[in-house]
Amino acid sequence: MSTIEKPIQAETNGAAETRAIAVENPATGTTIANVPDMGSGEVVAMIARARRAQLAWDALGFEGRARVMYAARHWLVENRDRMLRTIVEETGKTREDAIVGDWSFVVDSLGFWAKRAPKYLRDEHIRPHSPFLLGKRIVVRHRPIGVVGVIGPWNFPLNLCFGDAIAALMAGNAVVLKPSEITPLANMLMAEGMKAAGLPEDVMQVATGRGETGAALVDGADMIMFTGSTATGKKIMAQAAETLTPVSLELGGKDPMIVLRDADVERAANAAVSYSMSNGGQICTSVERVYVEEPVYDEFVRRVVDNVRSLRQGVPGEPGAVDIGAVTFGPQAEIVEGHVKDAVEKGAKVLVGGERGEGPGRFFQPTVMVDVDHTMKAMTEETFGPTLPIMRVRDVDEAVKLANDSNFGLNSSVWTKDVDKGEQVARRIEAGSSCVNDGLVNYLAQEAPFGGLKDSGVGGRHGVSGIRKYCTAQTILVTRFAPKRELHFFPYSARTTKVLERGFALLYGRKRSN
Ligand code: NDP
């Protein structure tokens, strides 16, 4: 039975609503809800309400805000079945993918930011180095930026939309979420959860709609946290430049996996399959291409193929029912199919899969390809599907060169039993993150910054910088013990000029070797 039995209507606080968006379960092809397609007027009104609500929310302080986050965590655990069903239905992913990639991460994140925000944002006392500032007190304060707009994609609807609001809220901001039009329901349900947890009205609102709704948010918000495609990220950055609105962009990836000749091939092959195909391969940090050193290539391919052949794909149901669910977004299925076709036309061999799965839902078979190279889209453009192209390489240098031959630079991995060597190779990869003998799980280290290079993004999430981006730094200088006149005050005189000049010459005039 569907969790969502009647069309959901988002609260618009009285704004007239004429258009609606039908939300589909991609695994069954049925419509599960209708949500309002909000226009820019409604977004502007939401931002105005958020701006008013933000002041009292900020005044509540870290402790008061943390109480709401812990209550929200409790609510999310208590209501997990509802939330998991909602995510599974609107994305077509398995319950396991919803647990690992969305629900458990957000549950963890609520407590993480509740606890860390006061530490990451506490006032910093600075000891100034300049001789002009002797005896003065300097404090840097991180204050909320105001109204944060969070625009999210469809692959992890809860994690990559509401998940990014948690740090923003803990910093004292109000938030307007704009989930993907394909998957708005998890965020709407979470808004209900936040209300139940005691979040004051209008501190977090959900603007359902399409790209134009997101564009209105970019115009009105004080900061934009965006996760999505590189193409949309570029548009948002250009639009935000008009109002000098800061942006943090988490964009696409084409993550390489390098398997060295001394790797534990069994673990590497198992990981390659899981990390390329979990969530149906619809993860920005999925393994999207593999480079394997000659001596272990055949064994690696054999193990991968055996493993992929055993995967079960279908409509997600009870726990453990299937391994791989649906392709969430229609046009993505065409991209995945196009990449496989393009590779085959250029000489690649499909060892498993390679076709769309059977309907009525939207599926693409788990696919393994070999004899691939960098003339093929499957090796250079983001596929975002359950495909694994594997390329044989001569040595580690060739592997690193090919790994770096990409417009993207999000995540990456190196596999070897020699972990020191692995770390050295990882340091040569042009990516925001690298793992040795692992993949994906680095995302769970919320203490460490996570972001992309090149076309994979600007800024990042997690760690100290992952919350300070939602703040403006205000530096306050306090002069406590002050003479009537400082040396640099008017009027200038020959005597004070000489004192200043000589003083600096004495301080900085000595020769240093380093
Ligand atoms: P899109 O870029 O198509 O959309 C992302 C969000 O932006 C959606 O909510 C979309 O609304 C909205 N949007 C579209 N146009 C505009 C606009 N002009 N102004 C403001 N907002 C707009 O990405 P997808 O949803 O297709 O997500 C998949 C992509 O996300 C992949 O490329 C993937 O790599 C990337 N991604 C990156 C991650 C990272 O952390 N680096 C993590 C996960 C995914 P609507 O859907 O209604 O059109």
Coordinates of C-alpha atoms and ligand atoms in Angstrom, one line a residue:
M1 CA 0.0 0.0 0.0
S2 CA 1.2 3.5 -0.8
T3 CA 2.3 5.7 2.1
I4 CA 1.0 8.7 0.3
E5 CA -2.7 7.9 -0.3
K6 CA -3.9 11.3 -1.3
P7 CA -2.3 14.2 -3.1
I8 CA -0.1 16.3 -0.8
Q9 CA -0.6 20.1 -0.9
A10 CA 2.3 22.1 0.5
E11 CA 1.4 25.0 2.8
T12 CA 1.6 28.2 1.0
N13 CA 0.0 30.3 3.7
G14 CA -2.9 31.5 1.6
A15 CA -1.1 32.1 -1.7
A16 CA -3.3 31.2 -4.6
E17 CA -2.1 28.0 -6.2
T18 CA -3.1 27.1 -9.7
R19 CA -0.4 24.7 -11.1
A20 CA 0.6 21.3 -9.7
I21 CA 3.4 18.8 -10.3
A22 CA 2.6 15.1 -10.4
V23 CA 5.1 13.0 -8.4
E24 CA 5.7 9.6 -9.9
N25 CA 7.0 6.4 -8.4
P26 CA 9.6 5.5 -11.0
A27 CA 9.6 1.9 -10.1
T28 CA 6.0 1.5 -10.9
G29 CA 5.1 4.4 -13.2
T30 CA 2.2 5.4 -11.0
T31 CA 1.5 8.9 -9.7
I32 CA 1.7 9.1 -5.9
A33 CA 1.1 12.7 -5.2
N34 CA 0.5 16.2 -6.6
V35 CA 2.4 19.1 -5.2
P36 CA 2.1 22.8 -5.9
D37 CA 4.3 24.3 -8.6
M38 CA 5.1 27.5 -6.8
G39 CA 5.8 30.7 -8.7
S40 CA 8.3 33.4 -7.9
G41 CA 5.7 35.4 -5.9
E42 CA 5.2 32.6 -3.5
V43 CA 9.0 32.2 -3.1
V44 CA 9.4 35.9 -2.4
A45 CA 6.7 35.7 0.2
M46 CA 8.3 32.7 1.8
I47 CA 11.7 34.5 2.0
A48 CA 10.0 37.5 3.6
R49 CA 8.4 35.3 6.3
A50 CA 11.7 33.5 6.8
R51 CA 13.5 36.8 7.3
R52 CA 11.1 37.8 10.0
A53 CA 11.3 34.4 11.7
Q54 CA 15.0 34.2 11.6
L55 CA 15.7 36.9 14.3
A56 CA 13.9 35.0 17.1
W57 CA 15.4 31.7 16.0
D58 CA 18.9 33.2 16.2
A59 CA 18.1 34.7 19.5
L60 CA 17.2 31.2 20.8
G61 CA 20.9 30.4 21.0
F62 CA 22.8 27.2 20.3
E63 CA 21.2 25.3 23.2
G64 CA 17.6 26.1 22.2
R65 CA 18.3 25.3 18.6
A66 CA 20.0 22.0 19.5
R67 CA 17.0 21.0 21.5
V68 CA 14.9 21.2 18.3
M69 CA 17.5 19.2 16.4
Y70 CA 17.5 16.4 19.0
A71 CA 13.7 16.4 19.0
A72 CA 13.7 16.2 15.2
R73 CA 16.2 13.3 15.4
H74 CA 13.8 11.5 17.7
W75 CA 10.9 12.2 15.4
L76 CA 12.8 10.9 12.4
V77 CA 13.7 7.7 14.2
E78 CA 10.1 7.2 15.4
N79 CA 8.7 8.0 12.0
R80 CA 11.3 6.1 10.0
D81 CA 8.9 3.7 8.3
R82 CA 6.9 6.7 6.9
M83 CA 10.0 8.5 5.8
L84 CA 11.7 5.4 4.3
R85 CA 8.5 4.5 2.3
T86 CA 8.2 8.1 1.1
I87 CA 11.8 8.1 -0.1
V88 CA 11.5 4.7 -1.7
E89 CA 8.3 5.6 -3.5
E90 CA 9.4 8.9 -4.9
T91 CA 12.9 7.7 -6.0
G92 CA 12.3 4.0 -6.8
K93 CA 15.4 3.2 -4.8
T94 CA 15.7 0.2 -2.4
R95 CA 14.8 0.6 1.3
E96 CA 18.5 -0.2 2.0
D97 CA 19.7 2.7 -0.2
A98 CA 17.2 5.0 1.5
I99 CA 18.4 3.8 5.0
V100 CA 22.1 4.2 4.2
G101 CA 22.2 7.2 1.9
D102 CA 19.3 9.3 3.2
W103 CA 17.7 8.5 6.5
S104 CA 20.7 7.3 8.7
F105 CA 22.9 10.1 7.5
V106 CA 20.4 12.7 8.3
V107 CA 19.6 11.1 11.7
D108 CA 23.3 11.3 12.5
S109 CA 23.7 14.8 11.1
L110 CA 21.0 16.3 13.3
G111 CA 23.0 15.3 16.4
F112 CA 26.4 16.1 14.8
W113 CA 25.6 19.7 14.1
A114 CA 23.6 20.2 17.3
K115 CA 26.8 19.2 19.2
R116 CA 29.4 20.8 17.0
A117 CA 27.9 24.1 15.9
P118 CA 28.7 25.9 19.2
K119 CA 32.3 24.8 18.9
Y120 CA 32.7 25.6 15.2
L121 CA 31.1 29.0 15.5
R122 CA 32.3 30.2 18.9
D123 CA 34.0 33.6 19.0
E124 CA 37.6 33.5 18.1
H125 CA 40.0 35.7 20.0
I126 CA 42.9 36.8 17.8
R127 CA 46.2 38.1 19.0
P128 CA 47.2 40.7 16.4
H129 CA 50.8 40.7 15.1
S130 CA 51.0 44.3 13.8
P131 CA 52.9 46.7 16.1
F132 CA 50.1 49.3 15.4
L133 CA 47.7 47.0 17.3
L134 CA 49.6 46.4 20.5
G135 CA 47.3 45.9 23.4
K136 CA 44.1 45.8 21.4
R137 CA 41.6 43.1 21.6
I138 CA 40.3 41.4 18.5
V139 CA 37.4 39.0 18.3
V140 CA 35.9 37.3 15.3
R141 CA 32.3 36.4 15.5
H142 CA 30.4 34.2 13.1
R143 CA 26.9 35.4 12.7
P144 CA 24.1 33.8 10.6
I145 CA 23.9 35.1 7.1
G146 CA 20.0 35.4 7.2
V147 CA 17.9 33.3 4.9
V148 CA 19.7 30.3 3.2
G149 CA 18.2 28.8 0.1
V150 CA 19.0 25.0 -0.2
I151 CA 18.4 23.6 -3.7
G152 CA 18.6 19.8 -3.9
P153 CA 18.7 17.0 -6.5
W154 CA 16.6 13.9 -6.8
N155 CA 19.1 11.1 -6.0
F156 CA 19.2 11.6 -2.2
P157 CA 16.2 13.8 -1.7
L158 CA 16.4 14.0 2.1
N159 CA 20.1 14.0 2.6
L160 CA 21.1 16.5 -0.1
C161 CA 18.3 19.0 0.6
F162 CA 17.1 19.0 4.2
G163 CA 20.5 17.5 5.2
D164 CA 22.2 20.7 4.1
A165 CA 19.7 22.8 6.1
I166 CA 20.7 21.3 9.4
A167 CA 24.0 23.2 9.7
A168 CA 22.4 26.3 8.3
L169 CA 19.7 26.1 11.0
M170 CA 22.1 25.4 13.8
A171 CA 24.0 28.5 12.8
G172 CA 20.9 30.6 13.4
N173 CA 19.6 31.0 9.9
A174 CA 16.1 30.5 8.4
V175 CA 16.0 28.2 5.5
V176 CA 13.9 27.8 2.4
L177 CA 14.3 24.3 0.8
K178 CA 13.7 23.8 -2.9
P179 CA 13.8 20.0 -3.5
S180 CA 13.8 18.6 -7.0
E181 CA 10.4 18.6 -8.6
I182 CA 10.9 14.8 -9.1
T183 CA 11.3 14.1 -5.4
P184 CA 9.7 16.8 -3.1
L185 CA 7.9 14.5 -0.7
A186 CA 10.6 13.6 1.7
N187 CA 11.4 17.2 2.4
M188 CA 7.7 18.1 2.9
L189 CA 7.4 15.2 5.4
M190 CA 10.5 16.4 7.1
A191 CA 9.0 19.9 7.4
E192 CA 6.1 18.2 9.3
G193 CA 8.7 16.5 11.5
M194 CA 10.5 19.8 12.2
K195 CA 7.2 21.4 13.2
A196 CA 6.5 18.5 15.6
A197 CA 10.0 18.9 17.0
G198 CA 9.2 22.5 17.9
L199 CA 10.8 24.5 15.1
P200 CA 9.1 27.9 15.1
E201 CA 6.9 28.7 12.2
D202 CA 8.5 29.9 9.0
V203 CA 12.1 29.1 10.1
M204 CA 12.1 26.3 7.6
Q205 CA 9.8 26.2 4.6
V206 CA 9.6 24.0 1.5
A207 CA 9.2 25.7 -1.9
T208 CA 8.0 23.0 -4.3
G209 CA 8.4 23.7 -7.9
R210 CA 10.6 23.5 -11.0
G211 CA 13.8 25.2 -12.1
E212 CA 12.1 28.7 -12.0
T213 CA 11.1 28.2 -8.4
G214 CA 14.8 27.6 -7.7
A215 CA 15.8 30.6 -9.7
A216 CA 13.5 32.8 -7.6
L217 CA 15.1 31.5 -4.5
V218 CA 18.6 32.4 -5.9
D219 CA 17.3 35.9 -6.4
G220 CA 16.0 36.4 -2.9
A221 CA 18.0 34.3 -0.5
D222 CA 21.2 35.5 1.2
M223 CA 23.2 32.4 0.4
I224 CA 22.6 29.4 -1.8
M225 CA 23.6 25.8 -1.1
F226 CA 23.1 23.9 -4.3
T227 CA 23.6 20.3 -5.1
G228 CA 22.9 19.1 -8.6
S229 CA 24.3 19.1 -12.1
T230 CA 27.3 21.1 -13.3
A231 CA 25.1 22.8 -16.0
T232 CA 22.6 24.1 -13.4
G233 CA 25.4 25.0 -11.0
K234 CA 26.9 27.3 -13.5
K235 CA 23.6 29.0 -14.2
I236 CA 23.1 29.5 -10.5
M237 CA 26.5 30.9 -10.0
A238 CA 26.0 33.4 -12.9
Q239 CA 22.6 34.4 -11.5
A240 CA 23.9 34.8 -8.0
A241 CA 26.7 37.0 -9.3
E242 CA 24.1 39.7 -10.1
T243 CA 23.3 40.1 -6.5
L244 CA 26.7 39.0 -5.1
T245 CA 25.0 36.2 -3.3
P246 CA 27.5 33.6 -2.0
V247 CA 27.0 30.1 -3.3
S248 CA 28.3 26.7 -2.4
L249 CA 28.0 24.2 -5.3
E250 CA 28.2 20.4 -5.1
L251 CA 28.1 19.2 -8.6
G252 CA 28.7 16.2 -10.7
G253 CA 31.5 13.6 -10.6
K254 CA 33.2 10.9 -12.7
D255 CA 35.0 9.2 -9.9
P256 CA 38.0 7.0 -10.8
M257 CA 39.0 3.8 -9.0
I258 CA 42.6 2.7 -9.4
V259 CA 43.3 -1.0 -8.7
L260 CA 47.0 -1.7 -8.3
R261 CA 48.7 -5.0 -8.9
D262 CA 49.1 -5.7 -5.2
A263 CA 45.5 -5.0 -4.3
D264 CA 43.2 -7.4 -2.5
V265 CA 41.4 -8.1 -5.7
E266 CA 38.4 -9.8 -4.1
R267 CA 37.7 -6.8 -1.8
A268 CA 38.4 -4.4 -4.7
A269 CA 36.0 -6.2 -7.0
N270 CA 33.2 -6.4 -4.4
A271 CA 33.7 -2.7 -3.6
A272 CA 33.7 -1.8 -7.3
V273 CA 30.3 -3.4 -7.7
S274 CA 28.8 -1.9 -4.6
Y275 CA 30.2 1.5 -5.0
S276 CA 29.2 1.8 -8.6
M277 CA 25.8 0.4 -8.4
S278 CA 24.3 1.1 -4.9
N279 CA 21.5 3.6 -5.2
G280 CA 21.4 2.4 -8.8
G281 CA 24.7 4.2 -9.5
Q282 CA 22.9 7.5 -8.9
I283 CA 25.5 8.9 -6.5
C284 CA 27.8 11.8 -7.2
T285 CA 30.6 9.9 -5.6
S286 CA 29.9 6.6 -7.3
V287 CA 32.8 4.7 -8.9
E288 CA 32.2 5.7 -12.5
R289 CA 35.4 4.2 -14.1
V290 CA 38.0 1.7 -13.1
Y291 CA 41.7 1.4 -14.1
V292 CA 43.2 -1.9 -13.3
E293 CA 46.9 -2.8 -13.6
E294 CA 47.6 -5.5 -16.1
P295 CA 48.6 -8.4 -13.8
V296 CA 45.3 -8.4 -11.9
Y297 CA 43.0 -7.2 -14.6
D298 CA 41.6 -10.6 -15.7
E299 CA 40.9 -11.7 -12.1
F300 CA 39.3 -8.4 -11.2
V301 CA 37.0 -8.4 -14.3
R302 CA 36.0 -12.1 -13.6
R303 CA 35.1 -11.3 -10.0
V304 CA 33.1 -8.2 -10.9
V305 CA 31.1 -10.0 -13.6
D306 CA 30.3 -12.9 -11.3
N307 CA 29.2 -10.4 -8.7
V308 CA 27.0 -8.3 -11.0
R309 CA 25.3 -11.3 -12.5
S310 CA 24.0 -12.2 -9.1
L311 CA 22.4 -8.8 -8.5
R312 CA 18.6 -8.6 -8.3
Q313 CA 16.8 -5.7 -9.8
G314 CA 13.2 -4.8 -9.5
V315 CA 10.4 -2.8 -7.7
P316 CA 11.7 -2.2 -4.2
G317 CA 9.5 -3.9 -1.6
E318 CA 10.2 -5.6 1.7
P319 CA 13.7 -5.2 3.2
G320 CA 16.3 -7.2 1.2
A321 CA 13.9 -7.8 -1.7
V322 CA 16.1 -6.4 -4.4
D323 CA 19.6 -5.0 -4.7
I324 CA 19.0 -2.4 -7.4
G325 CA 15.9 -0.2 -7.9
A326 CA 14.8 2.1 -10.6
V327 CA 16.2 5.0 -12.5
T328 CA 14.7 7.9 -10.7
F329 CA 14.7 10.6 -13.4
G330 CA 13.4 9.8 -16.9
P331 CA 16.0 11.7 -19.0
Q332 CA 18.8 10.0 -16.9
A333 CA 17.8 6.6 -18.4
E334 CA 18.4 8.1 -21.8
I335 CA 21.8 9.4 -20.8
V336 CA 22.8 6.0 -19.3
E337 CA 21.6 4.2 -22.4
G338 CA 23.4 6.7 -24.7
H339 CA 26.7 6.2 -22.9
V340 CA 26.5 2.4 -23.3
K341 CA 25.5 2.8 -26.9
D342 CA 28.3 5.2 -27.6
A343 CA 30.9 3.0 -26.0
V344 CA 29.7 -0.1 -27.9
E345 CA 29.8 1.8 -31.2
K346 CA 33.4 2.8 -30.4
G347 CA 34.5 -0.8 -29.6
A348 CA 33.6 -1.5 -26.0
K349 CA 32.3 -4.9 -25.1
V350 CA 29.3 -5.4 -22.7
L351 CA 29.9 -8.4 -20.4
V352 CA 26.7 -8.0 -18.4
G353 CA 23.5 -6.0 -18.9
G354 CA 23.6 -3.1 -21.3
E355 CA 19.9 -2.7 -21.8
R356 CA 16.9 -1.0 -20.2
G357 CA 15.1 -3.3 -17.8
E358 CA 11.5 -4.3 -18.1
G359 CA 8.6 -1.9 -17.2
P360 CA 6.2 -0.6 -16.3
G361 CA 8.7 1.2 -14.1
R362 CA 12.0 2.7 -15.4
F363 CA 15.0 0.4 -15.0
F364 CA 18.5 0.0 -16.5
Q365 CA 20.2 -3.3 -16.1
P366 CA 23.4 -3.5 -14.0
T367 CA 26.1 -3.2 -16.7
V368 CA 29.8 -4.1 -16.9
M369 CA 31.9 -2.9 -19.9
V370 CA 35.5 -3.6 -21.0
D371 CA 37.7 -2.5 -23.9
V372 CA 36.8 1.1 -23.0
D373 CA 38.9 4.2 -23.5
H374 CA 38.7 8.0 -23.2
T375 CA 37.1 8.6 -26.6
M376 CA 33.9 7.2 -25.0
K377 CA 31.3 9.2 -23.0
A378 CA 31.1 6.4 -20.5
M379 CA 34.7 7.2 -19.5
T380 CA 34.5 11.0 -19.6
E381 CA 31.0 12.2 -18.9
E382 CA 28.9 11.6 -15.8
T383 CA 26.7 8.5 -16.4
F384 CA 24.9 8.4 -13.1
G385 CA 23.6 4.9 -13.6
P386 CA 24.4 1.2 -12.7
T387 CA 27.3 0.9 -15.1
L388 CA 30.9 0.0 -14.6
P389 CA 33.4 0.5 -17.4
I390 CA 36.8 -1.2 -16.7
M391 CA 40.0 -0.3 -18.4
R392 CA 43.3 -2.2 -18.4
V393 CA 46.4 0.0 -17.7
R394 CA 50.1 -0.7 -17.9
D395 CA 51.2 0.8 -14.6
V396 CA 50.3 3.3 -11.9
D397 CA 51.5 6.3 -13.8
E398 CA 49.1 5.5 -16.7
A399 CA 46.3 5.0 -14.2
V400 CA 46.9 8.4 -12.5
K401 CA 47.2 10.1 -15.8
L402 CA 43.9 8.7 -17.0
A403 CA 42.2 9.4 -13.6
N404 CA 43.2 13.1 -13.9
D405 CA 42.1 13.2 -17.6
S406 CA 38.7 14.5 -16.5
N407 CA 36.7 17.7 -16.1
F408 CA 35.5 16.4 -12.8
G409 CA 37.3 16.0 -9.5
L410 CA 35.0 14.9 -6.7
N411 CA 35.9 11.6 -5.1
S412 CA 38.4 8.8 -6.1
S413 CA 40.0 5.7 -4.7
V414 CA 43.2 3.6 -4.8
W415 CA 43.4 0.0 -4.0
T416 CA 46.6 -1.7 -2.8
K417 CA 47.9 -3.7 0.2
D418 CA 50.7 -1.1 0.6
V419 CA 48.8 1.6 2.3
D420 CA 51.7 4.1 2.2
K421 CA 52.0 3.7 -1.5
G422 CA 48.2 4.0 -1.7
E423 CA 48.3 7.3 0.1
Q424 CA 51.1 8.6 -2.2
V425 CA 49.0 7.7 -5.2
A426 CA 45.9 9.2 -3.7
R427 CA 47.8 12.5 -3.3
R428 CA 48.4 12.6 -7.0
I429 CA 44.7 12.4 -7.9
E430 CA 43.0 15.7 -8.8
A431 CA 39.9 15.3 -6.6
G432 CA 38.4 16.8 -3.5
S433 CA 38.5 13.4 -1.7
S434 CA 40.4 10.2 -2.1
C435 CA 40.1 6.9 -0.4
V436 CA 42.7 4.1 0.0
N437 CA 41.0 0.6 -0.1
D438 CA 37.6 2.2 0.3
G439 CA 35.1 4.5 -1.4
L440 CA 32.0 6.5 -0.7
V441 CA 32.2 6.1 3.1
N442 CA 34.5 9.1 3.4
Y443 CA 31.3 11.1 2.9
L444 CA 30.2 10.0 6.4
A445 CA 33.2 11.8 8.0
Q446 CA 31.2 14.9 8.7
E447 CA 34.1 16.4 10.6
A448 CA 36.1 16.6 7.4
P449 CA 35.5 19.0 4.5
F450 CA 33.9 17.4 1.4
G451 CA 33.8 19.2 -1.9
G452 CA 34.8 19.0 -5.6
L453 CA 37.5 20.4 -7.8
K454 CA 37.1 21.5 -11.4
D455 CA 33.5 21.0 -12.7
S456 CA 32.6 19.1 -9.5
G457 CA 32.0 22.3 -7.5
V458 CA 32.9 25.3 -5.6
G459 CA 33.1 25.3 -1.8
G460 CA 31.9 22.2 0.1
R461 CA 30.0 20.8 3.0
H462 CA 31.0 19.2 6.3
G463 CA 33.6 20.2 8.8
V464 CA 34.2 23.7 10.2
S465 CA 33.9 25.3 6.7
G466 CA 30.7 23.4 6.2
I467 CA 28.9 25.6 8.8
R468 CA 30.9 28.8 8.5
K469 CA 29.8 29.1 4.9
Y470 CA 26.3 29.9 6.4
C471 CA 27.7 32.8 8.4
T472 CA 29.4 36.1 7.8
A473 CA 32.5 36.7 9.9
Q474 CA 32.4 40.0 11.8
T475 CA 35.8 41.1 13.2
I476 CA 35.5 43.4 16.2
L477 CA 38.5 45.4 17.4
V478 CA 38.4 46.8 20.9
T479 CA 40.9 49.4 22.1
R480 CA 40.7 49.4 25.9
F481 CA 43.8 51.3 27.1
A482 CA 44.0 54.2 24.7
P483 CA 46.2 57.3 24.6
K484 CA 44.6 60.6 23.5
R485 CA 46.7 60.3 20.3
E486 CA 48.2 57.4 18.5
L487 CA 51.4 57.7 16.5
H488 CA 49.5 57.6 13.2
F489 CA 46.9 60.2 14.1
F490 CA 46.9 63.7 12.6
P491 CA 48.8 66.0 12.5
Y492 CA 51.8 64.3 11.0
S493 CA 55.1 65.5 12.3
A494 CA 58.7 65.0 11.5
R495 CA 59.4 63.5 14.9
T496 CA 56.7 60.9 14.9
T497 CA 57.3 60.0 11.2
K498 CA 61.0 59.3 12.1
V499 CA 60.0 57.2 15.2
L500 CA 57.7 55.1 13.1
E501 CA 60.1 54.7 10.2
R502 CA 63.0 53.7 12.5
G503 CA 60.9 51.4 14.5
F504 CA 59.8 49.5 11.5
A505 CA 63.3 49.4 10.0
L506 CA 64.6 48.0 13.3
L507 CA 61.8 45.4 13.5
Y508 CA 62.0 44.1 9.9
G509 CA 65.5 45.2 8.8
R510 CA 67.5 42.2 10.0
K511 CA 68.4 39.6 7.4
R512 CA 66.9 36.2 7.6
S513 CA 67.9 33.0 5.9
N514 CA 64.3 31.7 5.8
Ligands
NDP1 P1 19.8 19.5 -11.6 O1 21.0 20.4 -11.7 O2 19.0 19.2 -12.8 O3 18.8 20.0 -10.5 C1 19.2 20.2 -9.1 C2 18.2 21.2 -8.5 O4 18.2 22.5 -9.1 C3 16.7 20.7 -8.7 O5 16.0 21.0 -7.5 C4 16.3 21.6 -9.8 O6 14.9 21.7 -9.9 C5 16.9 22.9 -9.5 N1 17.1 23.8 -10.7 C6 17.1 23.5 -12.0 N2 17.3 24.6 -12.7 C7 17.5 25.6 -11.8 C8 17.8 27.0 -12.0 N3 17.9 27.6 -13.1 N4 17.9 27.7 -10.8 C9 17.8 27.2 -9.6 N5 17.5 25.9 -9.4 C10 17.3 25.1 -10.5 O7 20.4 18.1 -10.9 P2 19.6 16.7 -10.7 O8 18.4 16.9 -9.9 O9 19.4 16.1 -12.1 O10 20.7 15.9 -9.9 C11 21.6 15.1 -10.4 C12 23.0 15.8 -10.4 O11 23.3 16.1 -9.1 C13 24.1 14.9 -10.9 O12 24.9 15.6 -11.8 C14 24.9 14.6 -9.7 O13 26.3 14.4 -9.9 C15 24.7 15.8 -8.9 N6 25.0 15.5 -7.5 C16 26.0 16.1 -6.9 C17 26.3 15.7 -5.5 C18 27.5 16.3 -4.8 O14 27.5 16.3 -3.6 N7 28.5 16.8 -5.5 C19 25.5 14.8 -4.8 C20 24.4 14.3 -5.6 C21 24.1 14.7 -6.9 P3 14.0 20.7 -10.8 O15 14.5 19.3 -10.4 O16 12.7 20.9 -10.3 O17 14.3 21.0 -12.2

